[in-house]
CSV table of C-alpha atoms and ligand atoms in Angstrom, one decimal:
chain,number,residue,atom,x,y,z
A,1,UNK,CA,81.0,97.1,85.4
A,2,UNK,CA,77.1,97.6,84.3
A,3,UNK,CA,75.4,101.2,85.1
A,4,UNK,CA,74.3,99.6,88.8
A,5,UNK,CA,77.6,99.0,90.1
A,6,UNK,CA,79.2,102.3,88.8
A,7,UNK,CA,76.3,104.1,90.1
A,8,UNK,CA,76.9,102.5,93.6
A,9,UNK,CA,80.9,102.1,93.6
A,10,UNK,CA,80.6,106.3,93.2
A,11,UNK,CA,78.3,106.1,96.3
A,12,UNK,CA,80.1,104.3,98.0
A,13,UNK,CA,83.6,106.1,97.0
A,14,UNK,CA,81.6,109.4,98.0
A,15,UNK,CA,80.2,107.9,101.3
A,16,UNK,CA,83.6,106.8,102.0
A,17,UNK,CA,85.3,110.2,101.1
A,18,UNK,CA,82.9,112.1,103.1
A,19,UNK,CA,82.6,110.0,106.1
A,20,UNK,CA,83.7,111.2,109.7
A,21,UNK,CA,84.6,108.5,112.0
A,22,UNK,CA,82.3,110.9,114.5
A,23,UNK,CA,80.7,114.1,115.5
A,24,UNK,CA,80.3,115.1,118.7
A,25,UNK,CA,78.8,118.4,119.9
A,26,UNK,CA,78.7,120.9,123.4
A,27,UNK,CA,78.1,124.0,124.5
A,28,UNK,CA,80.6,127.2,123.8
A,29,UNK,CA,78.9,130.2,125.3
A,30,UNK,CA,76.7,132.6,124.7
A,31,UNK,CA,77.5,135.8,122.7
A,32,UNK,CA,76.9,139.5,124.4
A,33,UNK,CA,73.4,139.4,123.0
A,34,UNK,CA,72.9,136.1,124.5
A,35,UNK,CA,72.4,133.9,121.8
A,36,UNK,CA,73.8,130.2,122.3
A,37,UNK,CA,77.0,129.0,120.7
A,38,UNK,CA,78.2,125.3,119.9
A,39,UNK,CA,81.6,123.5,119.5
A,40,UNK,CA,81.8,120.9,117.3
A,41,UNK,CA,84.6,117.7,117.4
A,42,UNK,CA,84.6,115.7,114.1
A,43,UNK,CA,87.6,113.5,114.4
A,44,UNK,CA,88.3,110.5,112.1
A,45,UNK,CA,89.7,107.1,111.9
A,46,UNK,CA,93.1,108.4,111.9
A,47,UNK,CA,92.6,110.2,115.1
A,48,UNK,CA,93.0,113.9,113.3
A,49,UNK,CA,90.7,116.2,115.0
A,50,UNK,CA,88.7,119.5,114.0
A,51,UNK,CA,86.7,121.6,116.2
A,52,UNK,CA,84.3,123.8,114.6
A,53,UNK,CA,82.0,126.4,116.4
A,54,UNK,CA,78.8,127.9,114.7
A,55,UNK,CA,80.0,131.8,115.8
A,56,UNK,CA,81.6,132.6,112.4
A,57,UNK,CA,81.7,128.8,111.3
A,58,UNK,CA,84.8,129.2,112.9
A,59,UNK,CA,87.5,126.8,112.8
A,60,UNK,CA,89.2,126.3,116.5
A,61,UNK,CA,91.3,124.0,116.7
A,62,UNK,CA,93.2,121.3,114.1
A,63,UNK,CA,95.3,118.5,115.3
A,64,UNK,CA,96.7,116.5,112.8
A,65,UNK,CA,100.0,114.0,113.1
A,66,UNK,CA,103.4,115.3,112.2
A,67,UNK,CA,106.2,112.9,110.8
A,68,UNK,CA,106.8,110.6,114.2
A,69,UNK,CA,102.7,110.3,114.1
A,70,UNK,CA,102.5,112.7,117.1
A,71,UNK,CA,98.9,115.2,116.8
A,72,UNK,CA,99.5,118.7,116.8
A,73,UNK,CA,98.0,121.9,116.6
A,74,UNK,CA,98.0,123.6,113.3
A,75,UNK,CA,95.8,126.7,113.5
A,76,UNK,CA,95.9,129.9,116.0
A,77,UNK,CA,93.4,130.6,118.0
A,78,UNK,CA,91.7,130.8,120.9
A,79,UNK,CA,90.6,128.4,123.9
A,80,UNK,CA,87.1,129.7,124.5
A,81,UNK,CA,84.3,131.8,122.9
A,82,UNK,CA,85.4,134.9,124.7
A,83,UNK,CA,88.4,135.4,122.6
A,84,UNK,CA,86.6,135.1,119.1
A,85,UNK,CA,84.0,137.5,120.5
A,86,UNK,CA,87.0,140.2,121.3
A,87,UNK,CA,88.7,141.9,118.3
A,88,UNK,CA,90.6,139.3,116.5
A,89,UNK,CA,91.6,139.1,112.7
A,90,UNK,CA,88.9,136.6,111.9
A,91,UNK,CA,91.4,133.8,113.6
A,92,UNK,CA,89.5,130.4,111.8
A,93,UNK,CA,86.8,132.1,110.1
A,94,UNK,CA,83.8,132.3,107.1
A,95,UNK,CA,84.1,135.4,105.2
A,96,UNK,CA,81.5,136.6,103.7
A,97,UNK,CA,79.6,138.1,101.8
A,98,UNK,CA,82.5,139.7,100.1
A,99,UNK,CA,85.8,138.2,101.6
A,100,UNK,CA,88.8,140.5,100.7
A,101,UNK,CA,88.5,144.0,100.1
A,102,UNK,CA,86.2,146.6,97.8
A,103,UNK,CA,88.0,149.5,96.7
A,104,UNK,CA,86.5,152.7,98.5
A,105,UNK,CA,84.1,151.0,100.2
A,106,UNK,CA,81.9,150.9,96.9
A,107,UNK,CA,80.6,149.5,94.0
A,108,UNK,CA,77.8,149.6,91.0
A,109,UNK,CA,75.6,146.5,90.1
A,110,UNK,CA,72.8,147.1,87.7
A,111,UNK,CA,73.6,151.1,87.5
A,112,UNK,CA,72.9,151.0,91.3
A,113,UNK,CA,75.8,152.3,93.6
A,114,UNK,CA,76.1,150.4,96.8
A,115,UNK,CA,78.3,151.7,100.0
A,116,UNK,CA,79.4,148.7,102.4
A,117,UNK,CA,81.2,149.8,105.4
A,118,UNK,CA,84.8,151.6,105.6
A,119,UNK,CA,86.3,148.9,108.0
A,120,UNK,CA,90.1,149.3,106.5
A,121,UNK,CA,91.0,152.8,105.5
A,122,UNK,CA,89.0,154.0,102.6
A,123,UNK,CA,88.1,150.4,101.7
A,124,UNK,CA,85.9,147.3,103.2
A,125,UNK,CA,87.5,144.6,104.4
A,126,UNK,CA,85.9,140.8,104.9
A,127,UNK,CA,82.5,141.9,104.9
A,128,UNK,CA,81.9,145.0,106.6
A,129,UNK,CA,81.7,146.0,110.3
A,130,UNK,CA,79.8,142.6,111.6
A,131,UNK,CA,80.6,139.7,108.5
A,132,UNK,CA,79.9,136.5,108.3
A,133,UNK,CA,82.9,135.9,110.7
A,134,UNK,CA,80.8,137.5,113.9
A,135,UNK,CA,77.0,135.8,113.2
A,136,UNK,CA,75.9,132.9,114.4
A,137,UNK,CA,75.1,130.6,111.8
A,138,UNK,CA,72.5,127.9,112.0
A,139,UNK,CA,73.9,124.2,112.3
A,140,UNK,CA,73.3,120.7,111.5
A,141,UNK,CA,75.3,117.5,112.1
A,142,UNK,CA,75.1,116.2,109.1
A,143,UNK,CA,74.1,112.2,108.6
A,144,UNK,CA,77.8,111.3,107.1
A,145,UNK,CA,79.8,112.8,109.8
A,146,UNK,CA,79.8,116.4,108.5
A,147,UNK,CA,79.0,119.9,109.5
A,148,UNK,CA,76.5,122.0,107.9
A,149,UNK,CA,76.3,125.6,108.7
A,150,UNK,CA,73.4,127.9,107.2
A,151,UNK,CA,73.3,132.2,107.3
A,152,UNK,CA,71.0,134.1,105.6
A,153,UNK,CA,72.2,137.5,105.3
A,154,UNK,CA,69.2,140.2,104.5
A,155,UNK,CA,68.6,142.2,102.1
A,156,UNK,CA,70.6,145.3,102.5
A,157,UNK,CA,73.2,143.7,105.9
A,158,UNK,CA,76.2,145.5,105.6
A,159,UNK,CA,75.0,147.2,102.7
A,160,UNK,CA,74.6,144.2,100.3
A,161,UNK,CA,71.4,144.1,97.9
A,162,UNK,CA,69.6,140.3,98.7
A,163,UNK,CA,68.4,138.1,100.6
A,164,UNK,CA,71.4,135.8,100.4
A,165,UNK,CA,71.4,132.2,101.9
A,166,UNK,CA,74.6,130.5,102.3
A,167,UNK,CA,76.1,127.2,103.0
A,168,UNK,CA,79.1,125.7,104.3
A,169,UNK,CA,79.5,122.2,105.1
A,170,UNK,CA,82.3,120.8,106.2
A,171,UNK,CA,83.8,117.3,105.9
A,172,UNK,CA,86.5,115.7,107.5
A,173,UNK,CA,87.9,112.6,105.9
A,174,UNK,CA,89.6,109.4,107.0
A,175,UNK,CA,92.1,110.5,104.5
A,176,UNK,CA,93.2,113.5,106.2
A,177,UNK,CA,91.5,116.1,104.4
A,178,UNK,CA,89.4,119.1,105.8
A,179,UNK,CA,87.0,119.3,103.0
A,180,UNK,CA,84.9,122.9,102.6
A,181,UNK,CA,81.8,123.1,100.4
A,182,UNK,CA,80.3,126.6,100.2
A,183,UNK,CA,76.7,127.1,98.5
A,184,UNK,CA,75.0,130.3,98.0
A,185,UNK,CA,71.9,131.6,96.5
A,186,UNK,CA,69.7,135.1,96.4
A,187,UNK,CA,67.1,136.7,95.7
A,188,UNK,CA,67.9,140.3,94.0
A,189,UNK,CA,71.6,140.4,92.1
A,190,UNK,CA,74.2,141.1,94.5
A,191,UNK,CA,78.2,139.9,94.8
A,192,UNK,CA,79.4,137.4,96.6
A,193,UNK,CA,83.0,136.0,97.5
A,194,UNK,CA,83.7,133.5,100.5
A,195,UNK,CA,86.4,131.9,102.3
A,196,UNK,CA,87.9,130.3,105.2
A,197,UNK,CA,90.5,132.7,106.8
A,198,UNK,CA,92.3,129.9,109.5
A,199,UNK,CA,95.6,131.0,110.1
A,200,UNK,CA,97.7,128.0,110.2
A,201,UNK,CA,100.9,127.4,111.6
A,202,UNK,CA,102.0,123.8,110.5
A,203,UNK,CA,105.2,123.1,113.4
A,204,UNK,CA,102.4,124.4,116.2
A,205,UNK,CA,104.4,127.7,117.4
A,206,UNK,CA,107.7,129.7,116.3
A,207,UNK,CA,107.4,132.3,112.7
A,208,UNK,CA,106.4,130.2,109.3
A,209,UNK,CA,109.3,132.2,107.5
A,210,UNK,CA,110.8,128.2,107.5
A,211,UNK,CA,107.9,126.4,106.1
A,212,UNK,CA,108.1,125.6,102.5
A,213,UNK,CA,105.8,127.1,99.8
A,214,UNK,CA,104.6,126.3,96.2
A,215,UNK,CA,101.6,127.9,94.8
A,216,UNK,CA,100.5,126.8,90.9
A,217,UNK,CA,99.9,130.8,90.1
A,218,UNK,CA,102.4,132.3,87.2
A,219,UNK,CA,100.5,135.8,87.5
A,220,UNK,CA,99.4,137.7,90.5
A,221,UNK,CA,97.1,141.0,91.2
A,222,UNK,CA,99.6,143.8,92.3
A,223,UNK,CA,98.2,146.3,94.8
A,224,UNK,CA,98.3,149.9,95.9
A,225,UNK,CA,98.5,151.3,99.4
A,226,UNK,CA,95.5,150.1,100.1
A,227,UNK,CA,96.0,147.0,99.3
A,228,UNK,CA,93.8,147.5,96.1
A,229,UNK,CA,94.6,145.3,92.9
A,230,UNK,CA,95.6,147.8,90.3
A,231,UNK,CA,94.0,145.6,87.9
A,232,UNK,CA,97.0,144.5,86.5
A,233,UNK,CA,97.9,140.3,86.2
A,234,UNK,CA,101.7,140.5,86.4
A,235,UNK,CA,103.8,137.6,85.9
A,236,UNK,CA,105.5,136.4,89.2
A,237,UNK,CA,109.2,135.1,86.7
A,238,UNK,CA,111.7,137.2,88.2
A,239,UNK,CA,109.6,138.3,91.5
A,240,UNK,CA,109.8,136.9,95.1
A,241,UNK,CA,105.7,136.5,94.1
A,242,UNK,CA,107.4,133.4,92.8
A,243,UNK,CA,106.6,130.4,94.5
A,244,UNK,CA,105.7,127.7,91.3
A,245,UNK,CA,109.5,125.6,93.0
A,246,UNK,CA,109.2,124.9,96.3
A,247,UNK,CA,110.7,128.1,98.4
A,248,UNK,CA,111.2,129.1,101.9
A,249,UNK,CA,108.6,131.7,102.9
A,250,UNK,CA,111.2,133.7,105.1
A,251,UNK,CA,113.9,133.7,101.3
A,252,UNK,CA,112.5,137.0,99.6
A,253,UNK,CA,109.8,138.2,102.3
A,254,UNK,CA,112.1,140.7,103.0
A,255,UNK,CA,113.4,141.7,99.8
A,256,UNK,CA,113.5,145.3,98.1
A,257,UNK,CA,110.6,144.8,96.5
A,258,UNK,CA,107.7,147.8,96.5
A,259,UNK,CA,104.8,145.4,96.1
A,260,UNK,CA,106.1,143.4,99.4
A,261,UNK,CA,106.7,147.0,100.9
A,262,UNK,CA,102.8,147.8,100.5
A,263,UNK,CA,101.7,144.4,102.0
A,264,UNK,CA,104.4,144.7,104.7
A,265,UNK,CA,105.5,141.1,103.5
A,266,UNK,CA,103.0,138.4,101.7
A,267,UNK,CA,99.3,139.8,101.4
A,268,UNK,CA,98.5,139.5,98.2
A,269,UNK,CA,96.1,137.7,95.9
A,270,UNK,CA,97.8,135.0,93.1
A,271,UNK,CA,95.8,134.2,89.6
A,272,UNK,CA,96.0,130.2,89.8
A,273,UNK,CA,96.5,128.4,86.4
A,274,UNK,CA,93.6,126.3,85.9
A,275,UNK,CA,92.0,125.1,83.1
A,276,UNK,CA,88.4,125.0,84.2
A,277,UNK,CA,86.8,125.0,87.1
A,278,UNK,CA,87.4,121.7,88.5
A,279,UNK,CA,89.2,121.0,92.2
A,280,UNK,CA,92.6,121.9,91.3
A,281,UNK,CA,95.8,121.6,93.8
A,282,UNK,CA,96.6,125.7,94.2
A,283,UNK,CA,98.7,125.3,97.4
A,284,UNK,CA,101.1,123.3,98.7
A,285,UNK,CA,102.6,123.9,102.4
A,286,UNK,CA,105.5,121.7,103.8
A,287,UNK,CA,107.4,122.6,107.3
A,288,UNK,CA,111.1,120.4,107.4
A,289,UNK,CA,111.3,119.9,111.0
A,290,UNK,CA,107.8,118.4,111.7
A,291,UNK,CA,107.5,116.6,108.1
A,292,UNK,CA,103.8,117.8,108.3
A,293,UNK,CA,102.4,118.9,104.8
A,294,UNK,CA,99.1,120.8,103.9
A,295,UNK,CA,98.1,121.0,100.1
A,296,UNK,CA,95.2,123.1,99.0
A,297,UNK,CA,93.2,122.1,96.2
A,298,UNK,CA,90.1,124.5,95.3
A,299,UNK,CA,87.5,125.4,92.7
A,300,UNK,CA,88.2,129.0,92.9
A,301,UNK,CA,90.1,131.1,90.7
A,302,UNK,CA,92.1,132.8,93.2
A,303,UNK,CA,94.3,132.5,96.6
A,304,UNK,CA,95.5,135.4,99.0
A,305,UNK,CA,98.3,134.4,100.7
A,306,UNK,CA,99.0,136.5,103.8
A,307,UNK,CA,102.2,136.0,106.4
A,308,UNK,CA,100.3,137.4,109.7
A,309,UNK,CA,102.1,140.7,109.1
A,310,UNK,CA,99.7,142.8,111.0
A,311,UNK,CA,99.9,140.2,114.0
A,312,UNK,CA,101.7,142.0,116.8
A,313,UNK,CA,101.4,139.9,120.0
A,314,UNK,CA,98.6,141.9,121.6
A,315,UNK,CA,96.3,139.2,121.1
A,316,UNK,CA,96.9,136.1,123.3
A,317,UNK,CA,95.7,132.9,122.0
A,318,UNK,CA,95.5,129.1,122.8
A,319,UNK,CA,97.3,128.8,126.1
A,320,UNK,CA,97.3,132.9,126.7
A,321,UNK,CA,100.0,132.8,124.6
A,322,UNK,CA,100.7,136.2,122.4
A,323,UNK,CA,100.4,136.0,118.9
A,324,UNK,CA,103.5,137.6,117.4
A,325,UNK,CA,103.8,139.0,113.5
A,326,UNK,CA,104.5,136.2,110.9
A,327,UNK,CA,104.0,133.3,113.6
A,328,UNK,CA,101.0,131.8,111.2
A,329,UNK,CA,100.1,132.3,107.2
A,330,UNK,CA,96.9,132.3,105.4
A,331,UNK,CA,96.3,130.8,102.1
A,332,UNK,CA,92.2,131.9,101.7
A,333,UNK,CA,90.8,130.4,98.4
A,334,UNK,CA,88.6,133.2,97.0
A,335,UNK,CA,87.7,135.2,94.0
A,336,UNK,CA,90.1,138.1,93.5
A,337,UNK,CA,89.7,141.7,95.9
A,338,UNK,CA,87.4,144.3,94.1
A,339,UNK,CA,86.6,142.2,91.4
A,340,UNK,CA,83.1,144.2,91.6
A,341,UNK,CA,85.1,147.2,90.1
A,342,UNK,CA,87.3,145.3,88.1
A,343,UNK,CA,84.8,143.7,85.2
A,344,UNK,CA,88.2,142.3,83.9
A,345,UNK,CA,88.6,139.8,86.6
A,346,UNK,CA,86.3,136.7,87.0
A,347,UNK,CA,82.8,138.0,87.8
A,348,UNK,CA,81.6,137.7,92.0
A,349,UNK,CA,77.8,138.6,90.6
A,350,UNK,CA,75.1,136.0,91.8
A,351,UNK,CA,71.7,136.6,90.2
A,352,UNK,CA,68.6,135.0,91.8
A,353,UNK,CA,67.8,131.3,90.3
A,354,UNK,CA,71.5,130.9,90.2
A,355,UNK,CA,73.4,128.9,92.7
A,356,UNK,CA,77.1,129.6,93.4
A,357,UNK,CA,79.2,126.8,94.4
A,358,UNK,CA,82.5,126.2,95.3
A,359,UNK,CA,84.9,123.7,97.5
A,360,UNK,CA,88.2,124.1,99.2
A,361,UNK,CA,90.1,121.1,100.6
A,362,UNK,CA,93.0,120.8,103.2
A,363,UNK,CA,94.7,117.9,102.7
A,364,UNK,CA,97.4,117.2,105.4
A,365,UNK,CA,99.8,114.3,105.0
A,366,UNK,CA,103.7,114.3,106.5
B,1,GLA,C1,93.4,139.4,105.0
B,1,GLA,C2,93.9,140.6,104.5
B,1,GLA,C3,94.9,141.2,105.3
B,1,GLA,C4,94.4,141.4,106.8
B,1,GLA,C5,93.9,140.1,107.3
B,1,GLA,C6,93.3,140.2,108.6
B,1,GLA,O1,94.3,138.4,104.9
B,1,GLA,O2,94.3,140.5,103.2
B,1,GLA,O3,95.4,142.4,104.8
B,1,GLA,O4,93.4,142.3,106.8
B,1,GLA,O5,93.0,139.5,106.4
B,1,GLA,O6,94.1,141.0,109.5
């Protein structure tokens, strides 16, 4: 093949990786301060169907086919805007600027301490008090059938130095994968981490303690009581943090096991072996009775998976239904918590001129 061909067999492979059968839009509300809100439907050859609203980038719905070829709803959440405006543990959404938590609400960058808000305990969680979860972020259909969703979060929101612009674009392929692209960029040093935190339940209703688990991580970050890494990487061999063969969510989960004590089941983030950074597979998902299958692949160094402990049915989703502890798990790709006062873990500073990037793809097969 000479240069020209190459060159346009990538395009092409890249068009045909990125392309959405379609992308239809309508209106989702308006927030309390009266700001308009959309839905988005990409939905693609296959008939598997996303629907993506610009409050919190949030991801509202995911129907993809189980092993009879019947579509189903994988992710929790709610039927309108209303519910995603209440008090909800960011059900589908962006985190940002720092997803995960920062130990005592504080760190120092460039001998300058910085308090972000106390939103769990002594520590901030996902952002602060109003994250990237709750804004509305600016959107574009995208040419190719995607989703492009910009925020720029100012210079000292939620107490973070910089102006800091950031990009999500989401893809939906005719090969079944829910592809994330997250871009960001500022103008004064400052930290950033980002994820997606969709809650996903792969047989559609019931507890997840069935589905099937494998994650390529041989160390993990143990925490304390606040759900703090101590700093230590600690080999998962002969822990029920060991999920490298395929294993049952619900075998240890309940286990005498302190670190499962202090995330009152799964909450914790796992080091994934990677050589690089390339897009590397750090999850795998599989739930027997539906045959449906979700693999994670990502660029990022880390993944916090969470069982829903803290669910407790007061919230009613899709349907008004409650949502009851460990009926949905999160697997949120991510740099790992407090890394801005850990300078042993992988660094989550972005310096102006720099652009971080990173991708996270759902791949869902049966
Ligand atoms: C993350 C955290 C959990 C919890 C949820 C939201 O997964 O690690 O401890 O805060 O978000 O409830």
């Amino acid at each position: 093949m000479n240069k020209t061909w190459a060159a346009l067999a990538l395009i092409a492979s890249t068009a045909a990786m990125h392309a959405a059968t379609k992308i239809v839009s309508g209106d989702f509300g308006k927030t309390r301060e009266g700001e308009l809100v959309r839905i988005y439907t990409l939905t693609n050859k296959t008939g598997v169907e996303v629907k993506i609203t610009n409050f919190g980038g949030r991801i509202v719905s995911l129907r993809v086919p189980d092993k009879e070829g019947a579509m189903g709803e994988v992710v929790v959440g709610f039927d309108s805007l209303e519910g995603y405006l209440n008090e909800n543990p960011y059900f589908g959404a962006l985190i940002g600027r720092y997803a995960n938590r920062i130990g005592h609400a504080q760190f120092t960058l460039d001998a300058v301490l910085y308090h972000v808000p106390k939103n769990d305990g002594d520590n901030s969680l996902h952002g602060g008090t109003r994250g990237f979860d709750k804004v509305v972020w600016t959107p574009r259909e995208l040419k190719d059938g995607g989703l492009e969703l910009v925020y720029l979060s100012k210079d000292g929101e939620e107490g973070y130095p910089g102006n800091c612009k950031v990009t999500v674009v989401y893809h939906l392929t005719d090969s079944n994968e829910l592809r994330v692209d997250y871009a960001a960029t500022t103008d004064k040093d400052t930290v950033v981490n980002l994820t997606n935190h969709s809650y996903f339940n792969l047989k559609g209703s019931g507890d997840i303690l069935g589905h099937v688990l494998t994650l390529s991580a041989d160390r993990f970050t143990p925490v304390d009581s606040g759900l703090i890494p101590t700093g230590e990487l600690k080999a998962v061999a002969g822990t029920p943090f060991d999920f490298r063969k395929p294993t049952a969510i619900g075998a240890r989960i309940e286990n005498d096991d302190e670190q499962l004590k202090l995330g009152k089941g799964y909450d914790h983030n796992w080091v994934l072996t990677r050589t690089g950074t390339s897009l590397t597979l750090a999850a795998r998902v599989t739930e027997p009775s539906t045959g449906r299958v979700m693999e994670v692949f990502t660029t990022q160094p880390g993944i916090q998976f969470y069982t829903g402990n803290f669910l407790d049915g007061t919230i009613k989703g899709k349907g008004g239904q409650p949502i009851l502890r460990r009926t949905a798990l999160c697997l949120e790709t991510q740099h790992f918590p407090d890394s801005p006062n850990k300078p042993a873990f992988p660094s989550t500073e972005l310096k102006p001129g720099v652009e971080f990037n990173s991708t996270t793809v759902f791949h869902f097969t049966k």
